[in-house]
Amino acid sequence: MALEFLYRQPVKIRFGSGSIRTLGEEIKALGAARCLVVCDRFLRSAAEAMQKEIPEIAAIFSDVEENPQLSGVIKAAELARETQVDAVVGIGGGSTMDTAKFAAAIAKENADALACFKGVSPFPKTRFPMIAVPTTAGTGSEVTQVSVISNGSEKKTINNPVFMPTLAIVDPKLTLTVPPRTTMNTGLDAMAHALEGYWSRNHQPISDVCAIEAVRLVLENLETAYRDGSDLAARENMSLAALLGGMSFALPKTAGSHACSYPLSEDYHLPHGEACAFTLDSFVRINADERLETLCRRVGLSGTDELADRIKALKRLAGLRMTLSDLGAVDLDKLCRDAAKHPLMGNNPVVMDERALRRMFEALA
Ligand code: NAD
């Protein structure tokens, strides 16, 4: 078959330990006179310290929750309008960056957030420029046009060019304070992005190259970052892995383990990375083919069995939930039904209907 693909990555990326120091000059370079910083409570005092140094920071919104809600987006967008900003900066994990992306998309034209969330109104044509500054090494949200937002219990992944950040400042030093378990969850999220982008039905060569390197970096650095969070070299490599993981799935999109992660997060409250990791090694075995064997050999593994075993060992090391009994009382019918009908399941290279998913989950009993 002739090789054909369309690749684009419009985000300007500034990577390096200490690169957060460039935030002030980057805000000026955007032509912004006043900007809103979106963060979570953990980063409030750091954002206030930045405000003292960067006069363009006009307001700080620090009420972002994990699994961010649309209500938080609406409050952030209101603050942006009230304080008459002309740019938005999201400093935090995926929850924060996704809130900042959505707020930047709706605030300029005062769009109806709920109508945009539900897809009954299109997102406005113009939006504020947006700077994404990740403080976890996992989601890759800094280079994707995805925002994952919940309205009550409805968690939605919205994929729209309006969410593409203008600039990503990736400073690995900002991840030094991430606790071990979150380090593991987010690191396995990066691994899941790389593997799922690679085996997605829509995979393509440039994303594949990013995926292979991201998998190699996670395998070589996640355990060290987990055991010793102060190891800056491991943190740098994990920040790079997360960035490349984002670039691996940004165009091909994710597949089976992400489709399963939605009911696992919604009904059993697993954090996003842990929810993806729950089935990741199962999907490595299910999706094993010559392409995946090639990836394994390129990252120095003997094959797909070793890759699955290494993922399992990382989960076990951090005490992540791995079996159905770890989840408590499980409604297996609903879990399989919800995972099977999730749109991302259609991207999995092996067709996974409810019966196939039941077999997979029963093996995790
Ligand atoms: P998160 O943003 O929810 O943060 C997890 C926890 O880590 C929070 O308590 C936060 O306060 C803390 N934290 C963040 N940075 C820290 C630091 N430097 N030091 C100490 N603690 C810190 O977690 P996440 O895994 O980064 O993001 C998950 C969210 O991102 C989910 O909603 C998921 O669905 C979404 N997501 C989005 C994309 C995308 O492309 N937009 C991709 C994958 C996941």
Short mmCIF file of C-alpha atoms and ligand atoms in Angstrom, two decimals:
data_model
loop_
_atom_site.label_atom_id
_atom_site.label_comp_id
_atom_site.label_asym_id
_atom_site.label_seq_id
_atom_site.Cartn_x
_atom_site.Cartn_y
_atom_site.Cartn_z
CA MET A 1 0.00 0.00 0.00
CA ALA A 2 1.34 3.49 -0.87
CA LEU A 3 2.49 5.51 2.13
CA GLU A 4 0.36 8.60 2.74
CA PHE A 5 -0.03 10.76 5.83
CA LEU A 6 -0.77 14.28 7.02
CA TYR A 7 1.27 15.53 9.95
CA ARG A 8 0.98 18.80 11.83
CA GLN A 9 2.26 20.01 15.20
CA PRO A 10 1.57 23.73 15.52
CA VAL A 11 2.69 24.24 19.15
CA LYS A 12 5.94 26.12 19.75
CA ILE A 13 7.78 24.00 22.32
CA ARG A 14 10.36 25.36 24.76
CA PHE A 15 11.93 22.50 26.76
CA GLY A 16 14.52 22.64 29.53
CA SER A 17 15.16 22.72 33.26
CA GLY A 18 14.66 26.32 34.38
CA SER A 19 12.74 27.25 31.20
CA ILE A 20 9.84 28.57 33.33
CA ARG A 21 12.06 31.65 33.73
CA THR A 22 11.14 32.54 30.13
CA LEU A 23 7.42 32.83 30.94
CA GLY A 24 7.48 36.65 31.25
CA GLU A 25 9.27 37.19 27.94
CA GLU A 26 7.04 34.61 26.21
CA ILE A 27 3.90 36.40 27.44
CA LYS A 28 5.30 39.65 26.03
CA ALA A 29 6.20 37.90 22.77
CA LEU A 30 2.54 36.95 22.39
CA GLY A 31 1.70 40.64 22.58
CA ALA A 32 -0.33 40.06 25.73
CA ALA A 33 -0.61 42.94 28.21
CA ARG A 34 -2.63 41.05 30.84
CA CYS A 35 -2.93 37.34 31.38
CA LEU A 36 -4.79 34.89 33.60
CA VAL A 37 -2.83 32.08 35.25
CA VAL A 38 -4.85 28.90 35.84
CA CYS A 39 -3.39 26.45 38.38
CA ASP A 40 -4.53 24.21 41.23
CA ARG A 41 -4.35 24.99 44.95
CA PHE A 42 -1.00 23.24 45.27
CA LEU A 43 0.58 25.74 42.87
CA ARG A 44 -1.20 28.89 44.13
CA SER A 45 1.78 30.21 46.11
CA ALA A 46 4.18 29.50 43.22
CA ALA A 47 1.82 31.42 40.90
CA GLU A 48 1.71 34.32 43.35
CA ALA A 49 5.51 34.39 43.42
CA MET A 50 5.50 34.53 39.60
CA GLN A 51 2.99 37.39 39.71
CA LYS A 52 5.51 39.47 41.68
CA GLU A 53 8.08 38.97 38.92
CA ILE A 54 5.80 39.18 35.87
CA PRO A 55 3.60 42.29 35.85
CA GLU A 56 1.51 40.93 32.97
CA ILE A 57 -0.06 38.34 35.34
CA ALA A 58 -3.31 40.14 36.12
CA ALA A 59 -5.22 37.33 37.87
CA ILE A 60 -4.84 33.79 39.23
CA PHE A 61 -7.53 31.11 39.18
CA SER A 62 -6.51 28.27 41.49
CA ASP A 63 -9.71 26.28 41.99
CA VAL A 64 -8.94 23.45 39.53
CA GLU A 65 -9.90 20.00 40.84
CA GLU A 66 -8.68 16.57 39.69
CA ASN A 67 -11.06 15.35 36.94
CA PRO A 68 -11.86 19.02 36.27
CA GLN A 69 -15.44 20.18 36.08
CA LEU A 70 -17.09 22.49 33.56
CA SER A 71 -18.13 24.69 36.51
CA GLY A 72 -14.41 25.40 37.10
CA VAL A 73 -13.94 26.27 33.42
CA ILE A 74 -16.86 28.72 33.62
CA LYS A 75 -15.42 30.41 36.73
CA ALA A 76 -11.97 30.70 35.11
CA ALA A 77 -13.49 32.18 31.93
CA GLU A 78 -15.53 34.67 33.99
CA LEU A 79 -12.39 35.77 35.82
CA ALA A 80 -10.61 36.18 32.47
CA ARG A 81 -13.37 38.50 31.26
CA GLU A 82 -13.72 40.45 34.51
CA THR A 83 -10.00 41.12 34.64
CA GLN A 84 -9.88 41.89 30.89
CA VAL A 85 -7.00 39.59 30.08
CA ASP A 86 -5.79 38.84 26.57
CA ALA A 87 -3.98 35.52 27.22
CA VAL A 88 -4.31 32.44 29.44
CA VAL A 89 -1.49 30.40 31.03
CA GLY A 90 -2.22 26.92 32.45
CA ILE A 91 0.42 25.75 34.96
CA GLY A 92 -0.20 22.27 36.37
CA GLY A 93 -1.11 18.72 35.47
CA GLY A 94 -3.56 17.68 32.76
CA SER A 95 -6.51 18.82 34.88
CA THR A 96 -5.18 22.37 34.98
CA MET A 97 -4.01 22.57 31.36
CA ASP A 98 -7.39 21.23 30.13
CA THR A 99 -9.30 23.78 32.23
CA ALA A 100 -7.08 26.59 30.92
CA LYS A 101 -7.52 25.41 27.31
CA PHE A 102 -11.32 25.38 27.57
CA ALA A 103 -11.43 28.76 29.37
CA ALA A 104 -9.14 30.33 26.72
CA ALA A 105 -11.41 28.93 24.01
CA ILE A 106 -14.68 30.40 25.35
CA ALA A 107 -13.71 33.55 27.28
CA LYS A 108 -12.87 35.89 24.41
CA GLU A 109 -16.30 35.70 22.76
CA ASN A 110 -18.17 34.92 26.00
CA ALA A 111 -19.44 31.66 24.54
CA ASP A 112 -21.93 29.37 26.29
CA ALA A 113 -19.66 26.75 27.93
CA LEU A 114 -22.38 24.12 28.36
CA ALA A 115 -23.57 24.44 24.75
CA CYS A 116 -19.98 24.04 23.53
CA PHE A 117 -19.43 21.08 25.92
CA LYS A 118 -22.58 19.37 24.67
CA GLY A 119 -21.66 20.08 21.04
CA VAL A 120 -24.91 21.97 20.38
CA SER A 121 -22.95 25.20 19.65
CA PRO A 122 -19.61 25.35 17.85
CA PHE A 123 -16.63 26.78 19.71
CA PRO A 124 -16.06 30.47 18.88
CA LYS A 125 -13.82 31.33 15.94
CA THR A 126 -11.41 33.42 18.02
CA ARG A 127 -9.86 32.64 21.38
CA PHE A 128 -7.13 33.89 23.67
CA PRO A 129 -3.58 32.69 23.05
CA MET A 130 -2.76 29.94 25.55
CA ILE A 131 0.51 28.84 27.18
CA ALA A 132 0.62 25.31 28.64
CA VAL A 133 3.15 24.59 31.40
CA PRO A 134 3.01 20.94 32.56
CA THR A 135 4.02 20.15 36.15
CA THR A 136 3.41 16.39 35.85
CA ALA A 137 5.10 14.15 33.27
CA GLY A 138 2.19 12.30 31.75
CA THR A 139 -0.70 13.74 29.82
CA GLY A 140 1.08 15.48 26.95
CA SER A 141 -1.84 17.93 26.99
CA GLU A 142 0.70 20.68 26.22
CA VAL A 143 0.85 19.47 22.60
CA THR A 144 -2.67 18.14 21.96
CA GLN A 145 -5.93 19.69 20.81
CA VAL A 146 -7.75 17.72 23.51
CA SER A 147 -9.49 18.96 26.64
CA VAL A 148 -10.94 16.37 29.05
CA ILE A 149 -13.67 17.99 31.14
CA SER A 150 -16.56 16.61 33.22
CA ASN A 151 -20.04 17.99 33.66
CA GLY A 152 -21.20 16.21 36.80
CA SER A 153 -20.45 12.54 36.20
CA GLU A 154 -20.25 12.93 32.41
CA LYS A 155 -16.53 12.97 31.52
CA LYS A 156 -15.91 14.05 27.96
CA THR A 157 -12.81 14.12 25.80
CA ILE A 158 -13.29 16.97 23.37
CA ASN A 159 -10.95 17.03 20.41
CA ASN A 160 -10.97 20.43 18.70
CA PRO A 161 -8.23 22.59 17.13
CA VAL A 162 -9.43 25.46 19.34
CA PHE A 163 -7.67 23.71 22.27
CA MET A 164 -4.20 23.60 20.71
CA PRO A 165 -1.88 25.61 22.97
CA THR A 166 0.05 28.45 21.36
CA LEU A 167 3.18 27.58 23.30
CA ALA A 168 4.34 24.80 25.63
CA ILE A 169 6.98 25.56 28.26
CA VAL A 170 8.20 22.18 29.52
CA ASP A 171 10.39 22.65 32.59
CA PRO A 172 11.24 19.26 34.17
CA LYS A 173 12.26 20.99 37.42
CA LEU A 174 8.56 21.71 38.00
CA THR A 175 7.96 17.95 38.32
CA LEU A 176 10.50 17.40 41.13
CA THR A 177 7.76 17.71 43.78
CA VAL A 178 5.35 15.18 42.23
CA PRO A 179 4.79 12.40 44.82
CA PRO A 180 5.82 8.81 43.92
CA ARG A 181 2.37 7.38 43.23
CA THR A 182 1.39 10.31 40.97
CA THR A 183 4.80 9.95 39.29
CA MET A 184 3.93 6.33 38.49
CA ASN A 185 0.35 7.06 37.37
CA THR A 186 1.38 9.89 35.09
CA GLY A 187 4.45 8.05 33.78
CA LEU A 188 2.31 5.08 32.79
CA ASP A 189 -0.13 7.52 31.15
CA ALA A 190 2.78 8.67 28.96
CA MET A 191 3.56 5.01 28.16
CA ALA A 192 -0.11 4.39 27.31
CA HIS A 193 -0.18 7.41 24.96
CA ALA A 194 2.92 6.19 23.15
CA LEU A 195 1.76 2.58 22.79
CA GLU A 196 -1.81 3.48 21.86
CA GLY A 197 -0.71 6.10 19.31
CA TYR A 198 1.62 3.44 17.86
CA TRP A 199 -0.98 0.67 17.57
CA SER A 200 -3.91 3.00 16.74
CA ARG A 201 -5.55 2.18 13.42
CA ASN A 202 -4.61 5.76 12.41
CA HIS A 203 -0.91 5.47 13.27
CA GLN A 204 1.55 7.25 11.02
CA PRO A 205 5.34 7.34 10.66
CA ILE A 206 6.23 10.61 12.44
CA SER A 207 4.03 9.80 15.42
CA ASP A 208 5.53 6.26 15.44
CA VAL A 209 9.05 7.64 15.84
CA CYS A 210 7.90 9.74 18.82
CA ALA A 211 6.16 6.70 20.31
CA ILE A 212 9.19 4.40 20.15
CA GLU A 213 11.41 7.00 21.83
CA ALA A 214 8.76 7.74 24.48
CA VAL A 215 8.46 4.02 25.36
CA ARG A 216 12.26 3.73 25.62
CA LEU A 217 12.47 6.78 27.90
CA VAL A 218 9.69 5.51 30.20
CA LEU A 219 11.25 2.05 30.47
CA GLU A 220 14.65 3.55 31.32
CA ASN A 221 13.55 6.32 33.70
CA LEU A 222 10.16 5.81 35.35
CA GLU A 223 11.35 3.48 38.10
CA THR A 224 14.18 5.88 39.02
CA ALA A 225 11.82 8.90 39.04
CA TYR A 226 9.42 6.90 41.22
CA ARG A 227 12.10 5.77 43.70
CA ASP A 228 13.97 9.11 43.83
CA GLY A 229 11.84 12.08 42.82
CA SER A 230 14.83 14.41 43.19
CA ASP A 231 16.72 12.73 40.31
CA LEU A 232 16.64 15.57 37.80
CA ALA A 233 18.00 13.48 34.89
CA ALA A 234 15.18 10.95 35.33
CA ARG A 235 12.64 13.77 35.65
CA GLU A 236 13.99 15.40 32.46
CA ASN A 237 13.70 12.14 30.58
CA MET A 238 10.16 11.58 31.87
CA SER A 239 9.11 15.12 30.86
CA LEU A 240 10.50 14.41 27.39
CA ALA A 241 8.70 11.04 27.35
CA ALA A 242 5.40 12.74 28.23
CA LEU A 243 5.90 15.37 25.53
CA LEU A 244 6.73 12.72 22.91
CA GLY A 245 3.84 10.59 24.21
CA GLY A 246 1.52 13.55 23.54
CA MET A 247 2.93 13.86 20.02
CA SER A 248 2.47 10.08 19.53
CA PHE A 249 -1.29 10.15 20.05
CA ALA A 250 -2.18 13.75 19.11
CA LEU A 251 -3.05 12.75 15.53
CA PRO A 252 -3.61 8.94 15.64
CA LYS A 253 -5.67 9.16 18.89
CA THR A 254 -5.63 6.48 21.58
CA ALA A 255 -7.36 3.08 21.55
CA GLY A 256 -8.45 0.15 23.77
CA SER A 257 -6.85 0.91 27.13
CA HIS A 258 -8.03 4.52 27.01
CA ALA A 259 -11.54 3.39 26.04
CA CYS A 260 -11.52 1.15 29.15
CA SER A 261 -10.10 3.96 31.31
CA TYR A 262 -13.30 6.03 31.09
CA PRO A 263 -15.62 3.63 32.95
CA LEU A 264 -12.72 2.73 35.29
CA SER A 265 -12.35 6.43 36.22
CA GLU A 266 -16.07 7.27 36.26
CA ASP A 267 -17.36 4.22 38.18
CA TYR A 268 -14.32 3.09 40.20
CA HIS A 269 -12.57 6.49 40.64
CA LEU A 270 -9.15 5.48 39.39
CA PRO A 271 -6.94 8.47 38.47
CA HIS A 272 -6.51 8.76 34.70
CA GLY A 273 -3.01 7.22 34.47
CA GLU A 274 -3.85 4.32 36.79
CA ALA A 275 -7.06 3.70 34.83
CA CYS A 276 -5.13 3.49 31.53
CA ALA A 277 -2.46 1.30 33.10
CA PHE A 278 -5.08 -1.12 34.48
CA THR A 279 -5.53 -2.78 31.07
CA LEU A 280 -2.35 -1.62 29.28
CA ASP A 281 -0.36 -4.85 29.67
CA SER A 282 -3.47 -6.86 28.68
CA PHE A 283 -3.74 -4.81 25.48
CA VAL A 284 0.00 -5.29 24.81
CA ARG A 285 -0.69 -9.05 24.70
CA ILE A 286 -3.96 -8.68 22.75
CA ASN A 287 -2.50 -6.26 20.19
CA ALA A 288 0.82 -8.12 19.84
CA ASP A 289 1.82 -8.23 16.17
CA GLU A 290 4.92 -7.79 14.03
CA ARG A 291 4.83 -3.97 14.36
CA LEU A 292 4.69 -4.15 18.15
CA GLU A 293 7.49 -6.73 18.16
CA THR A 294 9.56 -4.23 16.12
CA LEU A 295 8.93 -1.50 18.70
CA CYS A 296 9.99 -3.90 21.47
CA ARG A 297 13.23 -4.81 19.73
CA ARG A 298 13.99 -1.11 19.05
CA VAL A 299 13.71 -0.31 22.77
CA GLY A 300 15.93 -3.24 23.72
CA LEU A 301 13.29 -5.76 24.80
CA SER A 302 13.05 -9.38 23.68
CA GLY A 303 9.41 -8.95 22.61
CA THR A 304 5.85 -8.09 23.59
CA ASP A 305 5.74 -10.51 26.56
CA GLU A 306 8.66 -8.69 28.15
CA LEU A 307 6.98 -5.32 27.51
CA ALA A 308 3.76 -6.51 29.20
CA ASP A 309 5.77 -7.92 32.13
CA ARG A 310 7.70 -4.64 32.57
CA ILE A 311 4.44 -2.63 32.68
CA LYS A 312 3.01 -5.05 35.26
CA ALA A 313 6.16 -4.81 37.36
CA LEU A 314 5.92 -0.99 37.41
CA LYS A 315 2.28 -1.16 38.51
CA ARG A 316 3.15 -3.68 41.24
CA LEU A 317 6.08 -1.52 42.43
CA ALA A 318 3.75 1.43 43.11
CA GLY A 319 0.90 -0.67 44.48
CA LEU A 320 -1.51 0.37 41.72
CA ARG A 321 -4.78 -1.48 41.38
CA MET A 322 -4.33 -4.43 39.01
CA THR A 323 -7.19 -6.89 39.54
CA LEU A 324 -10.97 -6.75 39.50
CA SER A 325 -11.04 -7.48 43.23
CA ASP A 326 -8.85 -4.37 43.78
CA LEU A 327 -11.80 -2.37 42.38
CA GLY A 328 -14.34 -3.62 44.95
CA ALA A 329 -17.80 -4.69 43.74
CA VAL A 330 -17.60 -4.66 39.95
CA ASP A 331 -20.54 -4.58 37.54
CA LEU A 332 -18.70 -6.46 34.78
CA ASP A 333 -21.60 -6.22 32.30
CA LYS A 334 -21.68 -2.43 32.55
CA LEU A 335 -17.88 -2.12 32.51
CA CYS A 336 -17.64 -4.16 29.28
CA ARG A 337 -20.65 -2.45 27.70
CA ASP A 338 -19.32 1.06 28.41
CA ALA A 339 -15.78 0.23 27.27
CA ALA A 340 -17.02 -1.49 24.07
CA LYS A 341 -19.15 1.46 23.00
CA HIS A 342 -16.51 4.13 23.74
CA PRO A 343 -15.50 5.73 20.41
CA LEU A 344 -11.78 5.12 21.08
CA MET A 345 -12.37 1.34 21.12
CA GLY A 346 -12.90 1.59 17.35
CA ASN A 347 -9.25 2.65 17.05
CA ASN A 348 -7.95 -0.57 18.57
CA PRO A 349 -6.19 -2.74 15.97
CA VAL A 350 -7.93 -5.88 17.28
CA VAL A 351 -11.73 -5.72 17.34
CA MET A 352 -12.85 -5.78 20.98
CA ASP A 353 -16.54 -6.40 21.49
CA GLU A 354 -18.21 -6.95 24.86
CA ARG A 355 -17.39 -10.68 24.86
CA ALA A 356 -13.71 -10.10 24.09
CA LEU A 357 -13.55 -7.43 26.80
CA ARG A 358 -15.21 -9.78 29.30
CA ARG A 359 -12.54 -12.41 28.57
CA MET A 360 -9.83 -9.78 29.10
CA PHE A 361 -11.29 -8.51 32.40
CA GLU A 362 -12.03 -12.03 33.69
CA ALA A 363 -8.33 -12.83 33.25
CA LEU A 364 -7.69 -9.95 35.71
CA ALA A 365 -9.90 -11.52 38.39
P1 NAD B 1 -3.77 16.10 37.62
O1 NAD B 1 -3.58 17.32 36.82
O2 NAD B 1 -5.18 15.74 37.99
O3 NAD B 1 -2.88 16.19 38.92
C1 NAD B 1 -2.82 15.09 39.82
C2 NAD B 1 -2.35 15.58 41.17
O4 NAD B 1 -0.98 15.96 41.10
C3 NAD B 1 -3.11 16.81 41.70
O5 NAD B 1 -3.41 16.61 43.05
C4 NAD B 1 -2.13 17.94 41.53
O6 NAD B 1 -2.30 18.96 42.51
C5 NAD B 1 -0.81 17.22 41.74
N1 NAD B 1 0.34 17.88 41.10
C6 NAD B 1 0.44 18.37 39.86
N2 NAD B 1 1.68 18.85 39.66
C7 NAD B 1 2.36 18.67 40.81
C8 NAD B 1 3.70 18.95 41.22
N3 NAD B 1 4.59 19.49 40.40
N4 NAD B 1 4.06 18.60 42.48
C9 NAD B 1 3.17 18.00 43.32
N5 NAD B 1 1.91 17.71 43.00
C10 NAD B 1 1.51 18.04 41.74
O7 NAD B 1 -3.13 14.81 36.95
P2 NAD B 1 -2.61 14.52 35.47
O8 NAD B 1 -2.40 13.07 35.39
O9 NAD B 1 -1.50 15.41 35.09
O10 NAD B 1 -3.86 14.91 34.56
C11 NAD B 1 -4.98 14.07 34.49
C12 NAD B 1 -6.08 14.75 33.70
O11 NAD B 1 -5.63 15.02 32.38
C13 NAD B 1 -7.30 13.84 33.56
O12 NAD B 1 -8.48 14.62 33.64
C14 NAD B 1 -7.12 13.25 32.18
O13 NAD B 1 -8.33 12.81 31.62
C15 NAD B 1 -6.52 14.43 31.44
N6 NAD B 1 -5.76 14.11 30.21
C16 NAD B 1 -5.74 15.03 29.23
C17 NAD B 1 -5.05 14.79 28.06
C18 NAD B 1 -5.06 15.82 26.96
O14 NAD B 1 -4.46 15.60 25.91
N7 NAD B 1 -5.70 16.94 27.13
C19 NAD B 1 -4.33 13.59 27.90
C20 NAD B 1 -4.34 12.68 28.95
C21 NAD B 1 -5.05 12.95 30.10
#
